[in-house]
Coordinates of C-alpha atoms (C1' of nucleotides) in Angstrom, one line a residue:
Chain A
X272 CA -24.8 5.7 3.1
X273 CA -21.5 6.4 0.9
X274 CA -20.7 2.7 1.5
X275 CA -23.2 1.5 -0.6
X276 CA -22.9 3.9 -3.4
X277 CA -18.5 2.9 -2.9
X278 CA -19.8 -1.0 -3.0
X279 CA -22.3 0.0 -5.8
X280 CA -19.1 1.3 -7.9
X281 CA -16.4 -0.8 -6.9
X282 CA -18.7 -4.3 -7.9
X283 CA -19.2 -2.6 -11.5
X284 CA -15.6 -2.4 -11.6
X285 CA -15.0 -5.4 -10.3
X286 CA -17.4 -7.1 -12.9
X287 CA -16.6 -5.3 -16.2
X288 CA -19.9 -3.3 -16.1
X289 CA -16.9 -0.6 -15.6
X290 CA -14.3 -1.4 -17.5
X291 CA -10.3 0.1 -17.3
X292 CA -10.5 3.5 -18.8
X293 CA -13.9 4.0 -18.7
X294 CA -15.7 6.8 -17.0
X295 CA -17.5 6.6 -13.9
X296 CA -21.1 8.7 -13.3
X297 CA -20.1 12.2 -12.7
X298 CA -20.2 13.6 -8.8
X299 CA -23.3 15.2 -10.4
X300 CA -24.7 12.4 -11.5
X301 CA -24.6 10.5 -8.0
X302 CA -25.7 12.6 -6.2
X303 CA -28.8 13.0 -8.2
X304 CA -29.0 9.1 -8.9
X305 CA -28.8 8.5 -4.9
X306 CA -30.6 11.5 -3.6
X307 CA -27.7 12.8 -1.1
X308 CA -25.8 15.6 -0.8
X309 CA -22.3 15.9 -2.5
X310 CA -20.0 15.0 0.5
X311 CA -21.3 11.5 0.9
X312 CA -20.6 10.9 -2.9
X313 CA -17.3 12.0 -2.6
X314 CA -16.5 10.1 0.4
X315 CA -16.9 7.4 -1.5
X316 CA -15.5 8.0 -4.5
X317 CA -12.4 9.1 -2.3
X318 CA -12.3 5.4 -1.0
X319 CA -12.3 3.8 -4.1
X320 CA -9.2 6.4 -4.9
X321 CA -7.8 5.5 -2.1
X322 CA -7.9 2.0 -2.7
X323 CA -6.4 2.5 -6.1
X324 CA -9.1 1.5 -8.5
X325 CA -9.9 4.8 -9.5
X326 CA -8.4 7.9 -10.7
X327 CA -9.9 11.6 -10.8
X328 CA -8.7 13.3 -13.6
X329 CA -9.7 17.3 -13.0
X330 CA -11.7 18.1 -14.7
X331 CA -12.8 15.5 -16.9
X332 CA -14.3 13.0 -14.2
X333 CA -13.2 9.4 -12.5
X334 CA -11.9 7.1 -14.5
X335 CA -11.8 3.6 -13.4
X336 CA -7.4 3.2 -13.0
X337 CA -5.5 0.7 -15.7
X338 CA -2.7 -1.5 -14.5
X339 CA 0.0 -2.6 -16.4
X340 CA 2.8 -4.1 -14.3
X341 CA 6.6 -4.8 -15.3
X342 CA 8.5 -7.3 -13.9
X343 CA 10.8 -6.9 -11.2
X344 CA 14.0 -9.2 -10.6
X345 CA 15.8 -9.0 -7.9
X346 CA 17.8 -11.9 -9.4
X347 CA 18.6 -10.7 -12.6
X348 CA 22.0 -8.9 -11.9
X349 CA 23.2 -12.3 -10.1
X350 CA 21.7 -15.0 -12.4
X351 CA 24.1 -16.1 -15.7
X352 CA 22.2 -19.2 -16.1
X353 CA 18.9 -19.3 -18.0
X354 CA 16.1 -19.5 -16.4
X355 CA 13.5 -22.2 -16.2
X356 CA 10.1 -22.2 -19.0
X357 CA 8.2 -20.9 -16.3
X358 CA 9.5 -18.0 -16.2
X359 CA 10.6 -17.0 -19.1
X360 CA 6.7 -17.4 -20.0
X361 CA 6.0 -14.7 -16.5
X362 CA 8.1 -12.3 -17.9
X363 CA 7.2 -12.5 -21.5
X364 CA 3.8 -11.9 -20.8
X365 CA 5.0 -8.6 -18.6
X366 CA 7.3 -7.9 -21.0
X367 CA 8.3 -4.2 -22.0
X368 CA 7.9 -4.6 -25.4
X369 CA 7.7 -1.4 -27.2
X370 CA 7.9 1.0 -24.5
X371 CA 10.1 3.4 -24.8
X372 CA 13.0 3.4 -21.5
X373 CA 14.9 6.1 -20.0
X374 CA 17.0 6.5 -16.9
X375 CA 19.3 9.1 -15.3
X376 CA 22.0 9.1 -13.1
X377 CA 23.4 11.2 -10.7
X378 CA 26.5 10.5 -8.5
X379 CA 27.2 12.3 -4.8
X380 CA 29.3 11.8 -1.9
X381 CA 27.2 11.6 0.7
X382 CA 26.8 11.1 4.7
X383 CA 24.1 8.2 4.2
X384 CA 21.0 8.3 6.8
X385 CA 21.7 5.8 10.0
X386 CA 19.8 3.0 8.6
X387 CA 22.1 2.9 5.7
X388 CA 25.0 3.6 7.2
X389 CA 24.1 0.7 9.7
X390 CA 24.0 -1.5 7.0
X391 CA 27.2 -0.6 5.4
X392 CA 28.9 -0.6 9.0
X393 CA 30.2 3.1 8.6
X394 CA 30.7 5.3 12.0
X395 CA 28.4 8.7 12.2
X396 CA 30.6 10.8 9.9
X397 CA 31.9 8.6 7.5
X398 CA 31.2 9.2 4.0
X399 CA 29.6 6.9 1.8
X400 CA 29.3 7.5 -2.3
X401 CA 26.0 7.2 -3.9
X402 CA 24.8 6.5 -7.8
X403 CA 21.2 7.6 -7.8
X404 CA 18.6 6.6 -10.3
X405 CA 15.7 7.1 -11.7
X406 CA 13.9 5.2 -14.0
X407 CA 11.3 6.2 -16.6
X408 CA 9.1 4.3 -19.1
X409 CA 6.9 5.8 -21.6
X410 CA 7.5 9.0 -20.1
X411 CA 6.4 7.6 -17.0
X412 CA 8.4 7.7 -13.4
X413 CA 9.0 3.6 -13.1
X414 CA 11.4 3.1 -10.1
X415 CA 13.8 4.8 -8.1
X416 CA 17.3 3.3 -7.6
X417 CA 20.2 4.6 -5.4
X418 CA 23.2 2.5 -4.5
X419 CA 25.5 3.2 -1.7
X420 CA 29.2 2.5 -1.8
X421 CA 31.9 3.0 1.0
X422 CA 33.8 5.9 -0.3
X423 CA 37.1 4.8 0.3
X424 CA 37.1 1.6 -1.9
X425 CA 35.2 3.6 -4.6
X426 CA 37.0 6.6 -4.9
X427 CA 38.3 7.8 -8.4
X428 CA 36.8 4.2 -10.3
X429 CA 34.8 4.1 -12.4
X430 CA 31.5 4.2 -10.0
X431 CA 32.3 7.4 -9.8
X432 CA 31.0 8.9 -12.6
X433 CA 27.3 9.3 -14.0
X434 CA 27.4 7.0 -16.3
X435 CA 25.6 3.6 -17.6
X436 CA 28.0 0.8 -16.6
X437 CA 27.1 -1.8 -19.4
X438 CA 28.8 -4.7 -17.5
X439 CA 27.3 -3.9 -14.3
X440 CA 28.8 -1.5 -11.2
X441 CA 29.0 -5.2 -9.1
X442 CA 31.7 -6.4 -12.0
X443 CA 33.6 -3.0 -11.5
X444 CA 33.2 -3.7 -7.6
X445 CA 34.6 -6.7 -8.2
X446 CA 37.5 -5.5 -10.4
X447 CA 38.9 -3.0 -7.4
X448 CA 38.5 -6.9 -5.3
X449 CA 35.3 -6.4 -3.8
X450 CA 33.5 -9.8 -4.9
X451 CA 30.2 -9.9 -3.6
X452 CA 29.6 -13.2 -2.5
X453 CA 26.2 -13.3 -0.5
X454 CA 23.3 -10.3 -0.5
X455 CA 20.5 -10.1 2.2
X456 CA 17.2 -8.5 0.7
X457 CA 14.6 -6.8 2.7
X458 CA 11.2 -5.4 1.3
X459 CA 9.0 -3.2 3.4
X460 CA 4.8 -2.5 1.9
X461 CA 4.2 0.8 2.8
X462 CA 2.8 4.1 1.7
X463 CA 5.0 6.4 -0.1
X464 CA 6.5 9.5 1.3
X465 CA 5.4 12.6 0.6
X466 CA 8.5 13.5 -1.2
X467 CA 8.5 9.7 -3.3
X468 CA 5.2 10.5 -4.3
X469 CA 6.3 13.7 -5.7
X470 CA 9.5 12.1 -7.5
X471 CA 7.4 9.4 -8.8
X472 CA 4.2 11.2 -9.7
X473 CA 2.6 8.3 -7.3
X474 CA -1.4 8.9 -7.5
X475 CA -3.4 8.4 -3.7
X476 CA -4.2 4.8 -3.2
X477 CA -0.4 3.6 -4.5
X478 CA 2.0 1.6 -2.1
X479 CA 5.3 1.7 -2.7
X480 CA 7.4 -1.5 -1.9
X481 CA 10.8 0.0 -0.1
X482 CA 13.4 -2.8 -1.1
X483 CA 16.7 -3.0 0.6
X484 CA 19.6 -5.2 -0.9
X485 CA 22.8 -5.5 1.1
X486 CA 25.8 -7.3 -0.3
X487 CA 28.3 -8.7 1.7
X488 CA 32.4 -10.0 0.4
X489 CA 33.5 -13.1 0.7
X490 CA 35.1 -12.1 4.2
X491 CA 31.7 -10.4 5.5
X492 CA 32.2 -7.2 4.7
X493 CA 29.4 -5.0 3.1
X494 CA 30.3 -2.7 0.0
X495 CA 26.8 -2.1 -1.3
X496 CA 23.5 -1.0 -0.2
X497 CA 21.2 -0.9 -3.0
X498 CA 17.7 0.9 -2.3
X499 CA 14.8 0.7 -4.3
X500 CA 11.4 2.7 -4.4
X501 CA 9.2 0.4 -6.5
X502 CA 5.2 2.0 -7.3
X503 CA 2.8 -1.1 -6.3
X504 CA 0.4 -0.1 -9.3
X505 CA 3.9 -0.3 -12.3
X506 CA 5.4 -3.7 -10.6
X507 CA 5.5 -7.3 -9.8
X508 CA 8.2 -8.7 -8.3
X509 CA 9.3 -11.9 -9.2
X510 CA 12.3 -14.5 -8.6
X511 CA 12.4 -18.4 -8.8
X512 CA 13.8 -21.1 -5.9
X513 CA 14.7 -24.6 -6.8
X514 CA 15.0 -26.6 -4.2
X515 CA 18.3 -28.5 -2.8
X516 CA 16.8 -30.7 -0.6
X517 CA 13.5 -32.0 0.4
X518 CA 12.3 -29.3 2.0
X519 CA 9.9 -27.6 3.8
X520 CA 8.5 -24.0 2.9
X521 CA 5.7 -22.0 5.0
X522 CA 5.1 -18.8 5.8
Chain B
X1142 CA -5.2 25.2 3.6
X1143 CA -5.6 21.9 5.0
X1144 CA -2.0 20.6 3.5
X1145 CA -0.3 23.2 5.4
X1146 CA -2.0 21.3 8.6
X1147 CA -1.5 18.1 7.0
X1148 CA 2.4 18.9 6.6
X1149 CA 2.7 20.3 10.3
X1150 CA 1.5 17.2 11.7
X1151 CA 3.9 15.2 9.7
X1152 CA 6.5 17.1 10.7
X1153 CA 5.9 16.8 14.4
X1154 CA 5.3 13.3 13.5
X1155 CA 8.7 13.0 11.8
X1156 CA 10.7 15.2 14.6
X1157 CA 9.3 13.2 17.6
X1158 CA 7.5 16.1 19.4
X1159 CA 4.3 13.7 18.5
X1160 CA 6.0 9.8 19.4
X1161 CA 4.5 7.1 18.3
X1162 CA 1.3 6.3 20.2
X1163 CA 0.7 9.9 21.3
X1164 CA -2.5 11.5 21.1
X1165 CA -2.8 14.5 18.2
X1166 CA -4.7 17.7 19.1
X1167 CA -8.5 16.9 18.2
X1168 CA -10.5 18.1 15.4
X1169 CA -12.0 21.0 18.0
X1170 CA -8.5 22.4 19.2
X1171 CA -7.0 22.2 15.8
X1172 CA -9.9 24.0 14.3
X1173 CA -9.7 26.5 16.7
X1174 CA -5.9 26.8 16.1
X1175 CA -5.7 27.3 12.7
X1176 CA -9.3 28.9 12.6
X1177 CA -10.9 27.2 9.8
X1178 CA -13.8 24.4 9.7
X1179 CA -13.7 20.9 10.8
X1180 CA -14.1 20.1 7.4
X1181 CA -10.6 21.4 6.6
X1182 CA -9.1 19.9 9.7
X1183 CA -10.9 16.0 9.1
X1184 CA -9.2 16.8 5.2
X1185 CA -5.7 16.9 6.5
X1186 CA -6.4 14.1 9.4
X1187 CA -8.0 11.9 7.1
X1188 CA -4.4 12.2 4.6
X1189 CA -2.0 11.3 7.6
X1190 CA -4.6 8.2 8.1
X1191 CA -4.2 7.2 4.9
X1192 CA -1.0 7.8 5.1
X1193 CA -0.7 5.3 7.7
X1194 CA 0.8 7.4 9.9
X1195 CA -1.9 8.1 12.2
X1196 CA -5.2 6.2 13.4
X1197 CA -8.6 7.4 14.8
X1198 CA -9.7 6.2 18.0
X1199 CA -13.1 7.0 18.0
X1200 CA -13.6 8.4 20.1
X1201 CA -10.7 8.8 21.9
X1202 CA -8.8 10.7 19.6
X1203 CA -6.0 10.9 16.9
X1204 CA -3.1 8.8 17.8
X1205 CA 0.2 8.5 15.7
X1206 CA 0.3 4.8 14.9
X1207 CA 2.8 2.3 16.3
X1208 CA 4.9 0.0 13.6
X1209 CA 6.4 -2.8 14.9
X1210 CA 7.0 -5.6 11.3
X1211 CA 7.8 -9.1 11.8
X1212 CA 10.1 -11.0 9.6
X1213 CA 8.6 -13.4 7.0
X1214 CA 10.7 -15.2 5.2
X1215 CA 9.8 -17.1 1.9
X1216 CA 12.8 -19.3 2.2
X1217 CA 12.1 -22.2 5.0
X1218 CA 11.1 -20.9 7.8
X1219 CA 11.4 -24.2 10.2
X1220 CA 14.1 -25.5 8.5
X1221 CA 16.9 -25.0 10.9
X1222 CA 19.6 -24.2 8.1
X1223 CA 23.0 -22.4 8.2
X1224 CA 21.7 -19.0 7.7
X1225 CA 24.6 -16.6 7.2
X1226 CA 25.4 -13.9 10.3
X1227 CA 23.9 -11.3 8.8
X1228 CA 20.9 -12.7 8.8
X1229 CA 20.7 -14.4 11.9
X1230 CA 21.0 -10.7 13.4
X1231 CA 18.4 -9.4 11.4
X1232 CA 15.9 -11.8 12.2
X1233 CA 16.9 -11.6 16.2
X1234 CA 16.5 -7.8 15.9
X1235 CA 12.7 -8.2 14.2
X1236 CA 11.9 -11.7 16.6
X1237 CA 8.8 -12.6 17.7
X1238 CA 10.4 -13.3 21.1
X1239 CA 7.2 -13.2 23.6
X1240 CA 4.6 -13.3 21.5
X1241 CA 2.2 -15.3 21.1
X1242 CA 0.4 -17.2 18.1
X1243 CA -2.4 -18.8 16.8
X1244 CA -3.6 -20.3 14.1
X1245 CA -6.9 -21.5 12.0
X1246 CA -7.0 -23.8 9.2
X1247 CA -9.8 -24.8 7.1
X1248 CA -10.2 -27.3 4.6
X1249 CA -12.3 -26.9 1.1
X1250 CA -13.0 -28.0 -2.7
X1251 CA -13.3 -24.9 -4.6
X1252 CA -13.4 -24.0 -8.2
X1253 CA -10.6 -21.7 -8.0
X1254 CA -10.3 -18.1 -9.0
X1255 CA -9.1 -17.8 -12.7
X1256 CA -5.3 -16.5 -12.0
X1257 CA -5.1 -19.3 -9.6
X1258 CA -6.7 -22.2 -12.3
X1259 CA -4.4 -20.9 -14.8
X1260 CA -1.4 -21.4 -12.7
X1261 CA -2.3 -24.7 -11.8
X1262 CA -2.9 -25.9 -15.3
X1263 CA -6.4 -26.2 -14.7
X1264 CA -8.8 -26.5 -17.3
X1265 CA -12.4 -24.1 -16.3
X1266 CA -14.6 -26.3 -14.0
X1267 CA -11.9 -28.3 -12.5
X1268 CA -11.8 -28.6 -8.8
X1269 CA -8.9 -27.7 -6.8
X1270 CA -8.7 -28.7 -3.1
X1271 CA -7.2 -25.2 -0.3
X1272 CA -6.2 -25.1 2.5
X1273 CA -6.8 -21.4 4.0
X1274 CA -4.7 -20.6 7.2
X1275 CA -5.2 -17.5 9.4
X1276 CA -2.3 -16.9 11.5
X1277 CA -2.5 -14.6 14.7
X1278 CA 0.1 -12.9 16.7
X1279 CA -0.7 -11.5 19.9
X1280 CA -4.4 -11.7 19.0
X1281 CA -4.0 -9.3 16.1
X1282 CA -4.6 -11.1 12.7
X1283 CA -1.0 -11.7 11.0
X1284 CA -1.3 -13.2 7.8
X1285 CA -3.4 -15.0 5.2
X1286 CA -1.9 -18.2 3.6
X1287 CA -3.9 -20.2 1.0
X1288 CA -2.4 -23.1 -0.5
X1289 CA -4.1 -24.9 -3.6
X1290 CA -3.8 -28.5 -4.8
X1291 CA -5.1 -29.8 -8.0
X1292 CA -8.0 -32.0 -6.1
X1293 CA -7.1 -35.4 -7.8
X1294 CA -3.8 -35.6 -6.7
X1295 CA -4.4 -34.7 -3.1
X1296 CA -8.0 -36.3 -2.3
X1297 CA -7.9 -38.7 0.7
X1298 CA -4.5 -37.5 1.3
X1299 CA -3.8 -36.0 5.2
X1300 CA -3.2 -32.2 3.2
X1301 CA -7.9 -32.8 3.3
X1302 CA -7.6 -33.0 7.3
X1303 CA -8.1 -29.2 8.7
X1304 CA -4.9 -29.9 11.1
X1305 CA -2.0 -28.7 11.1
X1306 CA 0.9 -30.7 9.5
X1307 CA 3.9 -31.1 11.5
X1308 CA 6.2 -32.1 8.7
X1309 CA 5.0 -29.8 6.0
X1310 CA 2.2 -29.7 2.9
X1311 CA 5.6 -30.1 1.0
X1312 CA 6.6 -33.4 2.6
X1313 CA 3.2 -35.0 2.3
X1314 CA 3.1 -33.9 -1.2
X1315 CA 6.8 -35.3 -2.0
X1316 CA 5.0 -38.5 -0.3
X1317 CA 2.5 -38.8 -2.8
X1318 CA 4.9 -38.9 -5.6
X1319 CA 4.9 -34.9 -6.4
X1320 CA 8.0 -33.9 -4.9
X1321 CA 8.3 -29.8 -5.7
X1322 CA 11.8 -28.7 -7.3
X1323 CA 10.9 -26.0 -8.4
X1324 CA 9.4 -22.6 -7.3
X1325 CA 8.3 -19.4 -9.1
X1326 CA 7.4 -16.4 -6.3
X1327 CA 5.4 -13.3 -7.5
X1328 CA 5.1 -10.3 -4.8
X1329 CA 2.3 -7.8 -5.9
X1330 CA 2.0 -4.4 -3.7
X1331 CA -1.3 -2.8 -3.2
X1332 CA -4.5 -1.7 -1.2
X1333 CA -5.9 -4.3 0.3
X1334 CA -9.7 -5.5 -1.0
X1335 CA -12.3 -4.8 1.8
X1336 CA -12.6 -8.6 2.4
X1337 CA -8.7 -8.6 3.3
X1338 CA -9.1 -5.2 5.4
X1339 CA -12.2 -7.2 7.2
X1340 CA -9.8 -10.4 7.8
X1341 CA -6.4 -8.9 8.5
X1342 CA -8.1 -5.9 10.4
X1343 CA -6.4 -3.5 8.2
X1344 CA -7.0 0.1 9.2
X1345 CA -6.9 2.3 6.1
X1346 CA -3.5 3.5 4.9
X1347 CA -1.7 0.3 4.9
X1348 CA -1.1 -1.9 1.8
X1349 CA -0.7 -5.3 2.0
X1350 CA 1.8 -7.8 -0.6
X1351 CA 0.0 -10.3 -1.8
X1352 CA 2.8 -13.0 -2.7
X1353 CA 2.1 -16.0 -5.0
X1354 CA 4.1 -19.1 -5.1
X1355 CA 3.8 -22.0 -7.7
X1356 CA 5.7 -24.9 -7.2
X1357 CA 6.7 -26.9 -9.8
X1358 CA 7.7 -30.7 -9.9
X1359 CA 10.5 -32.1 -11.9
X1360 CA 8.6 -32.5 -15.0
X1361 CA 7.1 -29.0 -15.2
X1362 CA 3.9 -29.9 -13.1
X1363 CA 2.7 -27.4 -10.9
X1364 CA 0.6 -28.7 -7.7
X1365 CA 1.0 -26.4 -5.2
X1366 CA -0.1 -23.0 -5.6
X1367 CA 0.0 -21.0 -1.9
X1368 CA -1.3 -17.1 -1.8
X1369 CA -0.2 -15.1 1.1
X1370 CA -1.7 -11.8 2.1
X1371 CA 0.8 -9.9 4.4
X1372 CA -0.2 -6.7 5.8
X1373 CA 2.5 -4.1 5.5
X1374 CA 2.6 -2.7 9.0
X1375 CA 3.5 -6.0 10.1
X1376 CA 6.1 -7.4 8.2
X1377 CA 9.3 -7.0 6.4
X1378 CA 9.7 -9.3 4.1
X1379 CA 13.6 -10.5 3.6
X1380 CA 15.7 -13.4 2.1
X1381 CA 19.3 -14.3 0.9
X1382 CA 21.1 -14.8 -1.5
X1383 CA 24.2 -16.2 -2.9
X1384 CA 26.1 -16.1 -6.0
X1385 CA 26.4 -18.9 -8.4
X1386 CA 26.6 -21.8 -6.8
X1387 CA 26.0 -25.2 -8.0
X1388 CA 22.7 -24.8 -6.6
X1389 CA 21.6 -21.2 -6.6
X1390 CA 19.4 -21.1 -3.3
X1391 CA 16.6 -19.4 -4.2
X1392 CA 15.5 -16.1 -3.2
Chain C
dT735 C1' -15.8 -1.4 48.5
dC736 C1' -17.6 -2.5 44.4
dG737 C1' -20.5 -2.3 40.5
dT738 C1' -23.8 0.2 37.6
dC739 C1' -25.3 3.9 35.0
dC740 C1' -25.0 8.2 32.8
dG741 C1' -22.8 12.4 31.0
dC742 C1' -19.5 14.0 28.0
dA743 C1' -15.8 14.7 24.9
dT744 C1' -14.7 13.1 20.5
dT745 C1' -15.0 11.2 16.0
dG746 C1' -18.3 9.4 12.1
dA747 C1' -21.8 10.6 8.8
dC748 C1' -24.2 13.9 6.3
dT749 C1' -26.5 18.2 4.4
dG750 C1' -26.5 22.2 1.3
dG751 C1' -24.4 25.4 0.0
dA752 C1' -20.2 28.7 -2.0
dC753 C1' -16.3 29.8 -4.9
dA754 C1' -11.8 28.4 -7.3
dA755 C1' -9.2 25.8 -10.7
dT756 C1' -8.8 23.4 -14.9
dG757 C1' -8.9 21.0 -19.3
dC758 C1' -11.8 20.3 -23.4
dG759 C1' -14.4 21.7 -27.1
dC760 C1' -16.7 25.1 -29.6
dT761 C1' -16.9 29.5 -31.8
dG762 C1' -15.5 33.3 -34.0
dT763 C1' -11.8 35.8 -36.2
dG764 C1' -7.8 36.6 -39.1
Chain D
dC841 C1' -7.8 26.7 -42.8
dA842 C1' -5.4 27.8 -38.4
dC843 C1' -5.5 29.7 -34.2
dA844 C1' -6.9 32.3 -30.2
dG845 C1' -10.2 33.0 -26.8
dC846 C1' -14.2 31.9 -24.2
dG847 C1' -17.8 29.0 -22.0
dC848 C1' -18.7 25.2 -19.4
dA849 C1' -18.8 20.9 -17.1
dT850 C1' -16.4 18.9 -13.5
dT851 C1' -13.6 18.3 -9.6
dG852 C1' -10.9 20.8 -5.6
dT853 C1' -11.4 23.4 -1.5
dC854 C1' -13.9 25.2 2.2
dC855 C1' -17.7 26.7 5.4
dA856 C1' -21.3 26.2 9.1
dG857 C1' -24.0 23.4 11.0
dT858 C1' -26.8 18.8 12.6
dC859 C1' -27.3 14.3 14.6
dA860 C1' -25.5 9.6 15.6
dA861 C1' -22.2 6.4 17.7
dT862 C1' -18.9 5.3 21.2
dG863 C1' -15.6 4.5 24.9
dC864 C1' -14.0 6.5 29.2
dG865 C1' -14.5 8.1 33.6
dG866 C1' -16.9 10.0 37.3
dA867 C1' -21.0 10.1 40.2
dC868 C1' -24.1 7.5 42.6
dG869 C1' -26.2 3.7 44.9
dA870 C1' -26.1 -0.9 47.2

DNA sequence: TCGTCCGCATTGACTGGACAATGCGCTGTG
DNA sequence: CACAGCGCATTGTCCAGTCAATGCGGACGA
């Protein structure tokens, strides 16, 4: 069965017998070395791609997939205090150190898709402004970025334009007296799009985490829907709690 | 070619003429449609299932899968706190209103995996005590949640007893003179192992997060390390967030 | 009326082939 | 020595078929 030649593969990945960037037995090869017919190898081998442990590079053979993660903060952009030893270590040791960064940015006015608009309580019709980015390291698609505005309280500022904002685009929403105050995350698992996987040159067998960051003023109203597209194979996502009270945590 | 099928379905999918938990044409009519083999046709099936946008019913049938995500929240999830508006709708609109769970705990002394031993400050050898909880919603397997202790601070303690604790792991902890302060959460997005597919009852196509948190006590101790595995069809994962105060709470 | 059994449609697993596409490396030429 | 071109190993795509497993529903019997 192609389960056992998939669990023969996936233990000598799992136990350094295979190790990350090396080359697994040719199609060829298996077939031979199991005596069955080439479907059945590649069933399996398409599992293990699937699952994101392997990569077939045409036509060279499968190579067993390497991971290198960056840190994700959802924190950063709110956080001026240092943060504990802990995790400075975390994101040390996931640091970016000498890759090479590159972004672009793209600014439209736009009529956002209902779940956005939603979120940004704009009626069908109302137009919202939108900074899009995308993110590249080493060359590499990293993450996908586009943050919604209400047009009306960003129009002709400096949000505008398709430029890096060095002191953030929540100072200049501030500036025009749109303090953010309070920000509700959500983060969805799922499998990419067919059109995400394209902009992010995702491989089969990559999640995507979808995360959705609303913030809200001090008198509850939203100015900014920030929507990320992060790969699951170029990303861990990390933040820190302290706690304010004895307290109970579960999920 | 078996994309342009592939891409059809989706976009019935996407339009609505196939809703979710209708039955696709089977292999036979769509071979016969698009006259080509049932290889071609199980090609662009197999991509929507790994897609997760369809399942196989064997055999029944194709049918386009149903999502319906629960919110998990790694901010207190009994504590009755003043949650902000926002997110008290959010949570009603994703609320487990009528179902019902169910859950399975299971005490043991393990050596624990190396990631694990590391973040516990665990030298190789050293015993750590878990406590694995299955949690069920409506029968269907919801979550994974793993908590590890360092063994020599919990032994004889009631966090041994295979029972759930009214007041928290937390609180007992905090009793037994390691109150947590401290928190450092890790989300990681990708395929599940088969072990998780065989506990959660993952069909393929859907990722799981696999969220790690380390709590920390006032002097830099960590003695609490709890692993969740949350599928990604059935959960959205969301917290909040607000800025600079005294106490930043925790994301 | 109720329960049991069996047929059948459908997907799962597999065979053994065919031809196309594509990088890599070698070879031969200028 | 540099470069262009070709061969080749390898994966991608596809075909036509076989047999097994499985749930549902209808036919049949008590």
């Amino acid at each position: 069965m192609y389960q056992q030649i998939r669990d023969a593969l996936r233990r000598q990945i799992a136990d350094g017998t295979l190790s990350a960037g090396a080359q697994l037995p040719t199609e060829a090869a298996l077939t031979a070395q199991y005596g069955v017919g080439r479907a059945t190898v590649r069933q399996a081998l398409g599992e293990l791609v699937n699952e994101g442990l392997v990569v077939p590079m045409r036509p060279r053979g499968y190579f067993v997939k390497e991971r290198r993660p960056m840190v994700f903060r959802p924190q950063a952009e709110f956080r001026k205090r240092p943060y504990s030893a802990e995790m400075d270590a975390f994101v040390t040791e996931h640091s970016a150190d000498g890759r090479e960064p590159r972004q672009l940015i793209e600014v439209a006015i736009v009529e956002p898709a209902p779940d956005i608009a939603k979120r940004l309580h704009l009626e069908p019709g109302e137009l919202a402004a939108v900074r899009r980015r995308i993110r590249w390291l080493d060359g590499e698609p990293f993450n996908v970025n586009d943050s919604y505005f209400p047009l009306d309280i960003v129009r002709d500022s400096e949000i505008m334009r398709p430029e890096d904002i060095t002191r953030g685009a929540n100072e200049v929403l501030a500036e025009l007296g749109y303090r953010q105050v309070r920000a509700l995350d959500e983060l969805y698992v799922r499998m990419p799009t067919p059109d995400e996987a394209r902009r992010l040159e995702l491989g089969p067998g990559t999640p995507v985490a979808y995360h959705v960051c609303t913030g809200y003023t001090a008198d509850a109203r939203p100015v900014r829907v920030a929507v990320s597209v992060l790969p699951g194979d170029r990303h861990v996502i990390s933040y820190e709690r302290q706690w304010e009270q004895p307290q109970d945590r579960a999920e």
